[in-house]
PDB file of C-alpha atoms in Angstrom:
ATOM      1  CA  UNK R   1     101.204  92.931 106.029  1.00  0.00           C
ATOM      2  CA  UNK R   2      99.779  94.931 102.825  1.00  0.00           C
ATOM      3  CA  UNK R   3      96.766  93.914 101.437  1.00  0.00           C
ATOM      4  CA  UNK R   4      96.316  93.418  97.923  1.00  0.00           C
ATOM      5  CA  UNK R   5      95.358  96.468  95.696  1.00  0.00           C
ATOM      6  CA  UNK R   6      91.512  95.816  94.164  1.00  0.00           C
ATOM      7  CA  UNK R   7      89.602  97.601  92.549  1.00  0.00           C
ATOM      8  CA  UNK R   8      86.475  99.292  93.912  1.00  0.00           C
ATOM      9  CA  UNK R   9      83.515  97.263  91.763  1.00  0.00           C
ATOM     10  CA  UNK R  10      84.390  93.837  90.378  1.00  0.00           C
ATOM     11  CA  UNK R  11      82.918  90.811  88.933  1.00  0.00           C
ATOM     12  CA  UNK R  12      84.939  88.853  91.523  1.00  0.00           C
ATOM     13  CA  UNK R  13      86.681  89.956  94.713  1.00  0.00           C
ATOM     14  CA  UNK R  14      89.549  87.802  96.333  1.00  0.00           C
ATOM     15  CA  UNK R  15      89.335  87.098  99.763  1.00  0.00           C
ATOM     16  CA  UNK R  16      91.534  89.803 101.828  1.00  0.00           C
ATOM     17  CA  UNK R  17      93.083  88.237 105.072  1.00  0.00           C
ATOM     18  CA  UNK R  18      91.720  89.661 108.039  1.00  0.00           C
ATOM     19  CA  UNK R  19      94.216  92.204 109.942  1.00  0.00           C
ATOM     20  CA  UNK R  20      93.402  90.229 113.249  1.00  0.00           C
ATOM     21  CA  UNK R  21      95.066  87.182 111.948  1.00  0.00           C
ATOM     22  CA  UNK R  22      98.728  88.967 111.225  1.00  0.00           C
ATOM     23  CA  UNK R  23     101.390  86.015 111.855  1.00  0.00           C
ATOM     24  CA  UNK R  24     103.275  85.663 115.392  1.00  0.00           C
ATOM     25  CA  UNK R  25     106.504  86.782 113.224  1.00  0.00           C
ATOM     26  CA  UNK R  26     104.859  90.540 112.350  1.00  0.00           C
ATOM     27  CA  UNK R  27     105.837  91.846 115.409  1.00  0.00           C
ATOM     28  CA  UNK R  28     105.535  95.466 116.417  1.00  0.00           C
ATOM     29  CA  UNK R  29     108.321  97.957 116.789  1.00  0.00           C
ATOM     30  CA  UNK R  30     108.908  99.531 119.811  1.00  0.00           C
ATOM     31  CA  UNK R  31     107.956 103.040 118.542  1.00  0.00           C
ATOM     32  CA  UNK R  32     104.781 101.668 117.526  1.00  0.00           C
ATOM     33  CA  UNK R  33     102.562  99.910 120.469  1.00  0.00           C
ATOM     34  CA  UNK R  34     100.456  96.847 119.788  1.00  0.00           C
ATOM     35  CA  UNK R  35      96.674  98.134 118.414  1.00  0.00           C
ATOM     36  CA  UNK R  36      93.795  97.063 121.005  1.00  0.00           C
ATOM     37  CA  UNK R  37      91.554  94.169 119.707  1.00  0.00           C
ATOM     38  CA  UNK R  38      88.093  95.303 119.647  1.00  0.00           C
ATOM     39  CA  UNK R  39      84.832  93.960 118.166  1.00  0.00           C
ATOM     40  CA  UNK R  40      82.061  95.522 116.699  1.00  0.00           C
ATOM     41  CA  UNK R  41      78.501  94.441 119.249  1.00  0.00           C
ATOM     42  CA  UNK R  42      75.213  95.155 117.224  1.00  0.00           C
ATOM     43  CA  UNK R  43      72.733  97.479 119.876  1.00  0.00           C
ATOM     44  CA  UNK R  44      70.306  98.186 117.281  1.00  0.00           C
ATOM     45  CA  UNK R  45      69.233  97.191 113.774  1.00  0.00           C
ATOM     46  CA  UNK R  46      67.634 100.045 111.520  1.00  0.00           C
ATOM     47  CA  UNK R  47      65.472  99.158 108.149  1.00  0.00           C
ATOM     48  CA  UNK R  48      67.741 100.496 105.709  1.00  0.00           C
ATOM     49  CA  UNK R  49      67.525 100.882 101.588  1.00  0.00           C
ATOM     50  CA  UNK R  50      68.757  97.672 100.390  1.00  0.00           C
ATOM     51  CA  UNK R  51      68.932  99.406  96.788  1.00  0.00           C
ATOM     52  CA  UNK R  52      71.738 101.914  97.614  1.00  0.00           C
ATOM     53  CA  UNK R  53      75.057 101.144  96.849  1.00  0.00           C
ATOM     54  CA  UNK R  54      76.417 102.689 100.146  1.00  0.00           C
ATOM     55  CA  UNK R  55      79.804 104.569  99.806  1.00  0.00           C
ATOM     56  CA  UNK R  56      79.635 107.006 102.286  1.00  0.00           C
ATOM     57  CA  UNK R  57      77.669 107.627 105.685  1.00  0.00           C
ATOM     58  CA  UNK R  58      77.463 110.137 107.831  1.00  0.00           C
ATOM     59  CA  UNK R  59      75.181 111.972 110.927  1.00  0.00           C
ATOM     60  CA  UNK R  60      73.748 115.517 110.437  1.00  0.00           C
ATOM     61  CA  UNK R  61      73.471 117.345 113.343  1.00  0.00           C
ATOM     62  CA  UNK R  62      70.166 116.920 113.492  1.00  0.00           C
ATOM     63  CA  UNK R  63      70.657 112.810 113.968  1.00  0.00           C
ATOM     64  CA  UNK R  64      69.511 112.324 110.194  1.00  0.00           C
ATOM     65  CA  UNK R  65      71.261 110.584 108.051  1.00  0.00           C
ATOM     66  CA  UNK R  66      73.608 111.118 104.852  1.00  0.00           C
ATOM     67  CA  UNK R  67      74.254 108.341 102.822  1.00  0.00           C
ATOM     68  CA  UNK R  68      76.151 108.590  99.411  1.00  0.00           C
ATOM     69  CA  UNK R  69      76.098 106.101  96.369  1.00  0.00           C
ATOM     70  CA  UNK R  70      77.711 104.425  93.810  1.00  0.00           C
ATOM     71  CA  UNK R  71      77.464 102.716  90.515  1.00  0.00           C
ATOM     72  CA  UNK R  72      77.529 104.480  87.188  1.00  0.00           C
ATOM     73  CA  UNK R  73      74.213 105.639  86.513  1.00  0.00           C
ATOM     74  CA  UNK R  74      72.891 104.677  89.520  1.00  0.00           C
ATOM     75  CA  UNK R  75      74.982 107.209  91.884  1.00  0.00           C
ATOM     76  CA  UNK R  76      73.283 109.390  94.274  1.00  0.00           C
ATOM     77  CA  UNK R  77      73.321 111.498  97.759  1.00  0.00           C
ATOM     78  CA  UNK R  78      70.561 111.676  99.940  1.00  0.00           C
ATOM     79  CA  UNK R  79      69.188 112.183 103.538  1.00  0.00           C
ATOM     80  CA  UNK R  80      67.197 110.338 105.387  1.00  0.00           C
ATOM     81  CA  UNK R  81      65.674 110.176 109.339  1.00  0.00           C
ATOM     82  CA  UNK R  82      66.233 106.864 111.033  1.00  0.00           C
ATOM     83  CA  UNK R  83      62.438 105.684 109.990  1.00  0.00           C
ATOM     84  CA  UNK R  84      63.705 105.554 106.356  1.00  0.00           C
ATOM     85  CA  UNK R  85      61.882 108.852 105.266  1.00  0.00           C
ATOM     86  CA  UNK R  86      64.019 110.476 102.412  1.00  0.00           C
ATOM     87  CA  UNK R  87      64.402 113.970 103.435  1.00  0.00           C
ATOM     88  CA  UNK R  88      66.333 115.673 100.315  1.00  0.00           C
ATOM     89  CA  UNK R  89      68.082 113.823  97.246  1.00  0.00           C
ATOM     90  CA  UNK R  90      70.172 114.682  94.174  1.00  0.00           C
ATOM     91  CA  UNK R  91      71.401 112.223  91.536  1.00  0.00           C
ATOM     92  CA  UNK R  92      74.704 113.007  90.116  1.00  0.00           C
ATOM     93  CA  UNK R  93      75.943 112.700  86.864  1.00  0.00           C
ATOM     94  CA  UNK R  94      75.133 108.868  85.416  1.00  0.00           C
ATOM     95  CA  UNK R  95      79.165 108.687  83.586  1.00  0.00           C
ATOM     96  CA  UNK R  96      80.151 109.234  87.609  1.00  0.00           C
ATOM     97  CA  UNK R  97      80.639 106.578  90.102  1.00  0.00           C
ATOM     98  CA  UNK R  98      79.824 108.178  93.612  1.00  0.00           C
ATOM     99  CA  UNK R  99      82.285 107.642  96.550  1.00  0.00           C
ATOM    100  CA  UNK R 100      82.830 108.366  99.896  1.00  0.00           C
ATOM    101  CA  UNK R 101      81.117 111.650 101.727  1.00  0.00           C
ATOM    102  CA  UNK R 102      81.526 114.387 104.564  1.00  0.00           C
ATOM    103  CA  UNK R 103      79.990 117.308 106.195  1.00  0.00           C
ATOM    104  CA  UNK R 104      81.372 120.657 106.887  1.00  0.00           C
ATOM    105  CA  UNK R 105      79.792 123.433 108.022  1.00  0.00           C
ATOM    106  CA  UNK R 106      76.741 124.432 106.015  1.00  0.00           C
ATOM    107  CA  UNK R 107      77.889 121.607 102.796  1.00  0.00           C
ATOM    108  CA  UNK R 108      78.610 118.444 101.955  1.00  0.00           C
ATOM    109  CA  UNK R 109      82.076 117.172  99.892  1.00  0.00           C
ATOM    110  CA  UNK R 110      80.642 113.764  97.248  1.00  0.00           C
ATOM    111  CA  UNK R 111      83.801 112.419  95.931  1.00  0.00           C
ATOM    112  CA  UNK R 112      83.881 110.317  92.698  1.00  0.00           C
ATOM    113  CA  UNK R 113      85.841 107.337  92.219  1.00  0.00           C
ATOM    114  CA  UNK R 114      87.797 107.770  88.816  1.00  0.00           C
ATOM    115  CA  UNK R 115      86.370 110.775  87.798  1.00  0.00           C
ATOM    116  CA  UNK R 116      88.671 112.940  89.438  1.00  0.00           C
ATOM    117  CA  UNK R 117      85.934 115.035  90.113  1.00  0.00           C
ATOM    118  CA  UNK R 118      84.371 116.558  94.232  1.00  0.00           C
ATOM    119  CA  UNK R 119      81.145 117.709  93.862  1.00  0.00           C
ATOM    120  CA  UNK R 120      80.616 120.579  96.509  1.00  0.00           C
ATOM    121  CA  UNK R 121      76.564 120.289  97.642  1.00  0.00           C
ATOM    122  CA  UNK R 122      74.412 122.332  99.723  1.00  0.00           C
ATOM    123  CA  UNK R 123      74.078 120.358 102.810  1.00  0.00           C
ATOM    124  CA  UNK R 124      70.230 121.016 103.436  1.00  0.00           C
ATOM    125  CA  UNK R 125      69.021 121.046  99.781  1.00  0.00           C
ATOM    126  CA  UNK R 126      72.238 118.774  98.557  1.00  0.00           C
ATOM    127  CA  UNK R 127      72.072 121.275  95.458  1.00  0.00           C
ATOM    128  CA  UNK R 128      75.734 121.100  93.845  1.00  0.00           C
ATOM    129  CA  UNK R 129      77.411 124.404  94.847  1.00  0.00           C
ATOM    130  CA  UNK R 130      80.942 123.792  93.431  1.00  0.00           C
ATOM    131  CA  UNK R 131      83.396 121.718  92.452  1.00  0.00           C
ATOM    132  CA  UNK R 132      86.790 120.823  92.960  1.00  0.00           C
ATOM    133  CA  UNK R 133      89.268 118.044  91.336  1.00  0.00           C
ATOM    134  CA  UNK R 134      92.277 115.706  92.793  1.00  0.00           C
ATOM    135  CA  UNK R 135      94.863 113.164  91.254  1.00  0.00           C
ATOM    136  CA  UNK R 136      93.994 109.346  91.675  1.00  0.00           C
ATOM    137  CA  UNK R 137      90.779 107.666  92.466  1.00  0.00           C
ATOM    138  CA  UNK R 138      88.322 108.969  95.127  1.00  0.00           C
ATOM    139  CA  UNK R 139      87.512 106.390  97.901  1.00  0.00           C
ATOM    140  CA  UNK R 140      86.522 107.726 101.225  1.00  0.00           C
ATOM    141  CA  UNK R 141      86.921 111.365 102.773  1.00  0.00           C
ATOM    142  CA  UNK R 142      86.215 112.840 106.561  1.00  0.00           C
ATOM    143  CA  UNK R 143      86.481 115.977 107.927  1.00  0.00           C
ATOM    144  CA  UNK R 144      88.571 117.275 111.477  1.00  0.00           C
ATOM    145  CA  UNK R 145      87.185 120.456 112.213  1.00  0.00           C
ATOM    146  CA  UNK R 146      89.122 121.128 114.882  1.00  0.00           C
ATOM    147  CA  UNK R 147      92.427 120.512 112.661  1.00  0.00           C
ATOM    148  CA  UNK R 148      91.132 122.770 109.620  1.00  0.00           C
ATOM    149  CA  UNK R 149      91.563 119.389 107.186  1.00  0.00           C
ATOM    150  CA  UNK R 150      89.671 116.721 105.718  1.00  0.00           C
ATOM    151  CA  UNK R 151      91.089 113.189 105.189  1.00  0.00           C
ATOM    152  CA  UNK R 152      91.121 111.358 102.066  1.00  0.00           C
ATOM    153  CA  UNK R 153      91.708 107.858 101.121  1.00  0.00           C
ATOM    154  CA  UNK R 154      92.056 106.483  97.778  1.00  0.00           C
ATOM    155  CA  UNK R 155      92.247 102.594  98.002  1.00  0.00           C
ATOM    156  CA  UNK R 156      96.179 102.494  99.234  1.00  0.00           C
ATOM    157  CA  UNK R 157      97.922 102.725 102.192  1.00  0.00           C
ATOM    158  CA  UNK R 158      97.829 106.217 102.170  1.00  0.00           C
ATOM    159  CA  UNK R 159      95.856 108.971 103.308  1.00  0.00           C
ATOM    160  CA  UNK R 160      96.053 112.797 102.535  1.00  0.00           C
ATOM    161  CA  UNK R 161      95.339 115.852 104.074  1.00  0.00           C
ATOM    162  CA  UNK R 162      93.462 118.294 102.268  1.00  0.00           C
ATOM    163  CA  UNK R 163      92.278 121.749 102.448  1.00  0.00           C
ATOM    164  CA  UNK R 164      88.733 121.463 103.831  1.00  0.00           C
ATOM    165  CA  UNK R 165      87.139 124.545 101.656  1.00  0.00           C
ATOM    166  CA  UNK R 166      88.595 123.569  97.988  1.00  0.00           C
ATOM    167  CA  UNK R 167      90.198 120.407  98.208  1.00  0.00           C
ATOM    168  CA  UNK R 168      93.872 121.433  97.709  1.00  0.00           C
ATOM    169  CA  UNK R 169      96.100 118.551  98.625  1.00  0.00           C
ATOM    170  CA  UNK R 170      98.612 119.495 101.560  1.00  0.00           C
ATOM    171  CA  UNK R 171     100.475 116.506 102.347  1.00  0.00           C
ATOM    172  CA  UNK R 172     100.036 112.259 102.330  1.00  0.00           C
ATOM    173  CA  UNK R 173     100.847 109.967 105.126  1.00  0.00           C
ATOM    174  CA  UNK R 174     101.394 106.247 105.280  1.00  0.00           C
ATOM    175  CA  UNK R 175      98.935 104.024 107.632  1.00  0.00           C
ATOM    176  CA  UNK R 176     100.980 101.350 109.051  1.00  0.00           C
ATOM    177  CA  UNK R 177     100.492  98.311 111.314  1.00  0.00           C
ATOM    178  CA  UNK R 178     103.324  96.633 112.918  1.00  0.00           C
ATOM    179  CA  UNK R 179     105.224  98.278 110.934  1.00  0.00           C
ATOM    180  CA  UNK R 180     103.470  97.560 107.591  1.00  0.00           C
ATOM    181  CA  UNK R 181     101.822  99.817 105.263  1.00  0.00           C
ATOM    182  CA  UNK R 182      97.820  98.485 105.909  1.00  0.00           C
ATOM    183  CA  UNK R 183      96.555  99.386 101.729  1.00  0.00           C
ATOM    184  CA  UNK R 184      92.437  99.028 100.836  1.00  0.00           C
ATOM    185  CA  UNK R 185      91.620 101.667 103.306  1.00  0.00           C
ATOM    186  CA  UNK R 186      88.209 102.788 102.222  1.00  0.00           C
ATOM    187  CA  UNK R 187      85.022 104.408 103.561  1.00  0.00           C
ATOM    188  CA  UNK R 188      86.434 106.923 106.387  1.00  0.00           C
ATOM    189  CA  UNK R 189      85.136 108.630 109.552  1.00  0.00           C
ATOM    190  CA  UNK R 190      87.188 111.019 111.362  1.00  0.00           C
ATOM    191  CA  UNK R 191      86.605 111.314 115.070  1.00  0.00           C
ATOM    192  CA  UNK R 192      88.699 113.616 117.607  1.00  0.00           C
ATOM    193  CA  UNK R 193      92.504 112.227 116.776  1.00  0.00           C
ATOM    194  CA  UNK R 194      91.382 109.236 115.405  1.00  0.00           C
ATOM    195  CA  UNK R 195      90.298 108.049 112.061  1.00  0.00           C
ATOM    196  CA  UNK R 196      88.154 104.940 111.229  1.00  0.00           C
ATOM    197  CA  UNK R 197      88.492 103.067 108.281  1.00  0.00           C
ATOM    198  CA  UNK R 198      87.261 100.028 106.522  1.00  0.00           C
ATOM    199  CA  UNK R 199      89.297  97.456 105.268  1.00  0.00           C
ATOM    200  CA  UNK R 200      88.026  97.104 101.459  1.00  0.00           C
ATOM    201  CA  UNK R 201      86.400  93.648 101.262  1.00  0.00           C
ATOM    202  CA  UNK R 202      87.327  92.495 104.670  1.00  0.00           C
ATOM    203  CA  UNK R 203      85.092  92.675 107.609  1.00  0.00           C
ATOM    204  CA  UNK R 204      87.830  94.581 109.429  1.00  0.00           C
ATOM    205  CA  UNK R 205      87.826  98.173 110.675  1.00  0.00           C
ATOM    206  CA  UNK R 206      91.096 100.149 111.550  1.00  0.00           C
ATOM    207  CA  UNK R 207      91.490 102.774 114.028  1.00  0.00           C
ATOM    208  CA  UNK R 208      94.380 105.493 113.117  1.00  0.00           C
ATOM    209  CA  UNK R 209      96.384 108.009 114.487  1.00  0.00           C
ATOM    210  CA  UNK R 210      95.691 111.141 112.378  1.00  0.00           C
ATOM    211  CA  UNK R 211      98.858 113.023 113.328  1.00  0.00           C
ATOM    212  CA  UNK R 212     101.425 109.471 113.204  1.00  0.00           C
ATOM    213  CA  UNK R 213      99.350 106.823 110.821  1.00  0.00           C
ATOM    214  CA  UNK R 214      99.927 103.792 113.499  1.00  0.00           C
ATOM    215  CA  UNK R 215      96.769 102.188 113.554  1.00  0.00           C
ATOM    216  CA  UNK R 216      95.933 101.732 116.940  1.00  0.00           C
ATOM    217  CA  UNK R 217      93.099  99.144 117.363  1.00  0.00           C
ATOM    218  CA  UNK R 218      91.720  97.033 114.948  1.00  0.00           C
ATOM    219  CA  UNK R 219      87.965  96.173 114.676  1.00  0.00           C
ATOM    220  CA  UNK R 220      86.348  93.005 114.121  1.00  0.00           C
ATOM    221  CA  UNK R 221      82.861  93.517 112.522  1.00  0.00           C
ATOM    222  CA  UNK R 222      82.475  89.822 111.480  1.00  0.00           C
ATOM    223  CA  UNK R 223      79.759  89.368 113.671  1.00  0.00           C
ATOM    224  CA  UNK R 224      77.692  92.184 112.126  1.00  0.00           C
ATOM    225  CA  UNK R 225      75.060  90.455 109.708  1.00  0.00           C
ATOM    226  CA  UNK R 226      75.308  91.029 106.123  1.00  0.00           C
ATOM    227  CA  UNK R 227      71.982  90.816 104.754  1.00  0.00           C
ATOM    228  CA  UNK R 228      72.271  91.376 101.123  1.00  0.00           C
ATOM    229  CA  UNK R 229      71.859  89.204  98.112  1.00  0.00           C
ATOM    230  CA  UNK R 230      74.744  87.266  97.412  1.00  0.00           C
ATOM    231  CA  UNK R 231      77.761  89.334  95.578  1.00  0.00           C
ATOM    232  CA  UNK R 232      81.329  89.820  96.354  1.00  0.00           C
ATOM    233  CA  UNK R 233      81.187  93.317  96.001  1.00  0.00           C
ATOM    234  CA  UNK R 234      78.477  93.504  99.089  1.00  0.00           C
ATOM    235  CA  UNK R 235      80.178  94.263 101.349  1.00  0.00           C
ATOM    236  CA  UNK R 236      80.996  96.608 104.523  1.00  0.00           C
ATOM    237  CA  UNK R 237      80.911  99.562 103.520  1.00  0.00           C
ATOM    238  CA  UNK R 238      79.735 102.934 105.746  1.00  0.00           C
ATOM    239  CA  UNK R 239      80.804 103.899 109.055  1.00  0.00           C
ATOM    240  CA  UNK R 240      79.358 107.320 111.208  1.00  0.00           C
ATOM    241  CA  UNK R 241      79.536 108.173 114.419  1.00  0.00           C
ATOM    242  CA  UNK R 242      76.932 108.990 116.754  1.00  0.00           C
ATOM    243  CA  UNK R 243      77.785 112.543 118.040  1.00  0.00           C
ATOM    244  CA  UNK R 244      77.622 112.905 121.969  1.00  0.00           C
ATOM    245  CA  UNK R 245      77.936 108.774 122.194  1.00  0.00           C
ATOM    246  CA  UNK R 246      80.819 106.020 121.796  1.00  0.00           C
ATOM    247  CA  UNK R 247      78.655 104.751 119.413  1.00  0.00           C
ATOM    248  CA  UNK R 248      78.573 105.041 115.344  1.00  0.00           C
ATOM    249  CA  UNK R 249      76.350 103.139 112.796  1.00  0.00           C
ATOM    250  CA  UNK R 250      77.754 100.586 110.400  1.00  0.00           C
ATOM    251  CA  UNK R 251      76.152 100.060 106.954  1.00  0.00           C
ATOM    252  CA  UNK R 252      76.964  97.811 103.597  1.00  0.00           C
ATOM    253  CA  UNK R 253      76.850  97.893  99.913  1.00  0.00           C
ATOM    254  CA  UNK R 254      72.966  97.182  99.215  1.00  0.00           C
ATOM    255  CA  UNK R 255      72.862  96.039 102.652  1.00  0.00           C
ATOM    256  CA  UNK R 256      68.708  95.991 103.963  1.00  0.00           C
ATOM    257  CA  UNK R 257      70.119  96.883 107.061  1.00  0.00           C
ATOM    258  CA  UNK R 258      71.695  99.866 109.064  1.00  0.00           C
ATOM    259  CA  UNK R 259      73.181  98.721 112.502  1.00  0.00           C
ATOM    260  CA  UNK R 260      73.953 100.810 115.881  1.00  0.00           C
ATOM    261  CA  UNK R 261      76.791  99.629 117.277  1.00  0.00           C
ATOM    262  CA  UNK R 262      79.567  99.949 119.669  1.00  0.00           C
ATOM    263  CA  UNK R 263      83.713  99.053 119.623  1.00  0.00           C
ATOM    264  CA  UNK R 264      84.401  96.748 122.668  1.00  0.00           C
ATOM    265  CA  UNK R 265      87.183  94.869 123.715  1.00  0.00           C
ATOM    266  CA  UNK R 266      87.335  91.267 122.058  1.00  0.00           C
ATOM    267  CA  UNK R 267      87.015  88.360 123.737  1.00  0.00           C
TER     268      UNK R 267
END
């Protein structure tokens, strides 16, 4: 079942169906097992900067906090401790709209969404360092050290693998569930041989196979409060994981709140 293509900042956002409600007749192929139903259960609730249009989150090493913004003129990067205390910050150009965010090494890759444009930063400072460009929007990005790539999503059902020093595009792969190309995947976090992604507008989070695509669990977060002021484009949006733990924090556009959580199995 695709979902429908949107764009990343709208007036009005339709209603995406949830990928835990796929029809009895979207059965999966035997090369591709059934994904494990899991739900996202709230541990702890963090004060978090109900101004920032969250795009990308991710953990330092040092258990701070990067968290990447968007909005034209608004955009930003910055790092923070759990307490809220803002502990480096660079606005980027106000004509860019900030996207999705990852560490490597000793810097940090901002992506933009239709800018075509990677801004390269410092990680301690944040300073811009460099720059690199791609084809297409810019929507989410995570890096898999231990593969020598990044991952890259830009609002379909595809991801790509790129080269995690300059950005140079190596190859794309389709996400599929059931069978199905799964499109809006958005904000990404890359753990071990799995990548996370949300589900643009949804309240659902995907777990993929980085070397196949199959997505192999699917994540209800629908119990996680969402706190902001009423708009449809406030929505899920940030997902890091807790290094050392099975845990990972979830975060929203303009969302007051940061949440600890863990993936269990539903029901």
């Amino acid at each position: 079942m695709t979902l429908p293509r949107l764009p990343h900042a709208v007036p009005a956002l339709a209603a995406a169906l949830p990928l835990t409600l796929l029809p009895a007749a979207c059965t999966q192929p035997a090369e591709q097992a059934a994904p494990e139903q899991l739900v996202a259960v709230v541990k702890e609730r963090y004060d978090f900067d109900p101004t920032s249009f969250t795009q990308g989150l991710e953990v330092a090493p040092d258990g701070t906090l990067y968290v990447g913004t968007g909005m034209e003129g608004e955009s930003r990067i910055y790092r923070r401790s759990l307490d809220g205390a803002v502990l480096a910050a660079q606005d980027i150009d106000p004509a860019y709209f900030g996207e999705g965010i990852t560490r490597i090494d000793d810097y940090v890759w901002q992506l933009t969404w239709q800018d075509n444009v990677a801004m390269k930063r410092d990680a301690e400072t944040l300073a811009e360092t460099g720059r690199a460009t791609y084809t297409g929007e810019g929507w989410g990005i995570c890096a898999r050290p231990e593969a020598g790539e990044v991952i890259f999503s830009d609002g379909t059902a595809e991801l790509r693998r790129m080269d995690p020093a300059t950005l140079e595009e190596r190859e794309r792969f389709t996400v599929t569930l059931g069978g199905e190309p799964v499109a809006g995947l958005n904000e990404l976090e890359c753990v071990g041989d799995a990548v996370y992604a949300n589900i643009f507008t949804t309240t659902d989070i995907v777990r993929i196979d980085a070397s196949t695509g199959a997505v192999t669990a699917v994540i209800d977060a629908s119990d996680v409060p969402n706190n902001a002021t009423a708009d449809p484009n406030h929505v899920l949006n940030g997902i890091a994981h807790i290094p050392g733990t099975d845990e990972f924090y979830l975060a929203g556009k303009r969302w007051p709140d940061l949440y600890r959580v863990t993936f269990e199995p539903a029901g």
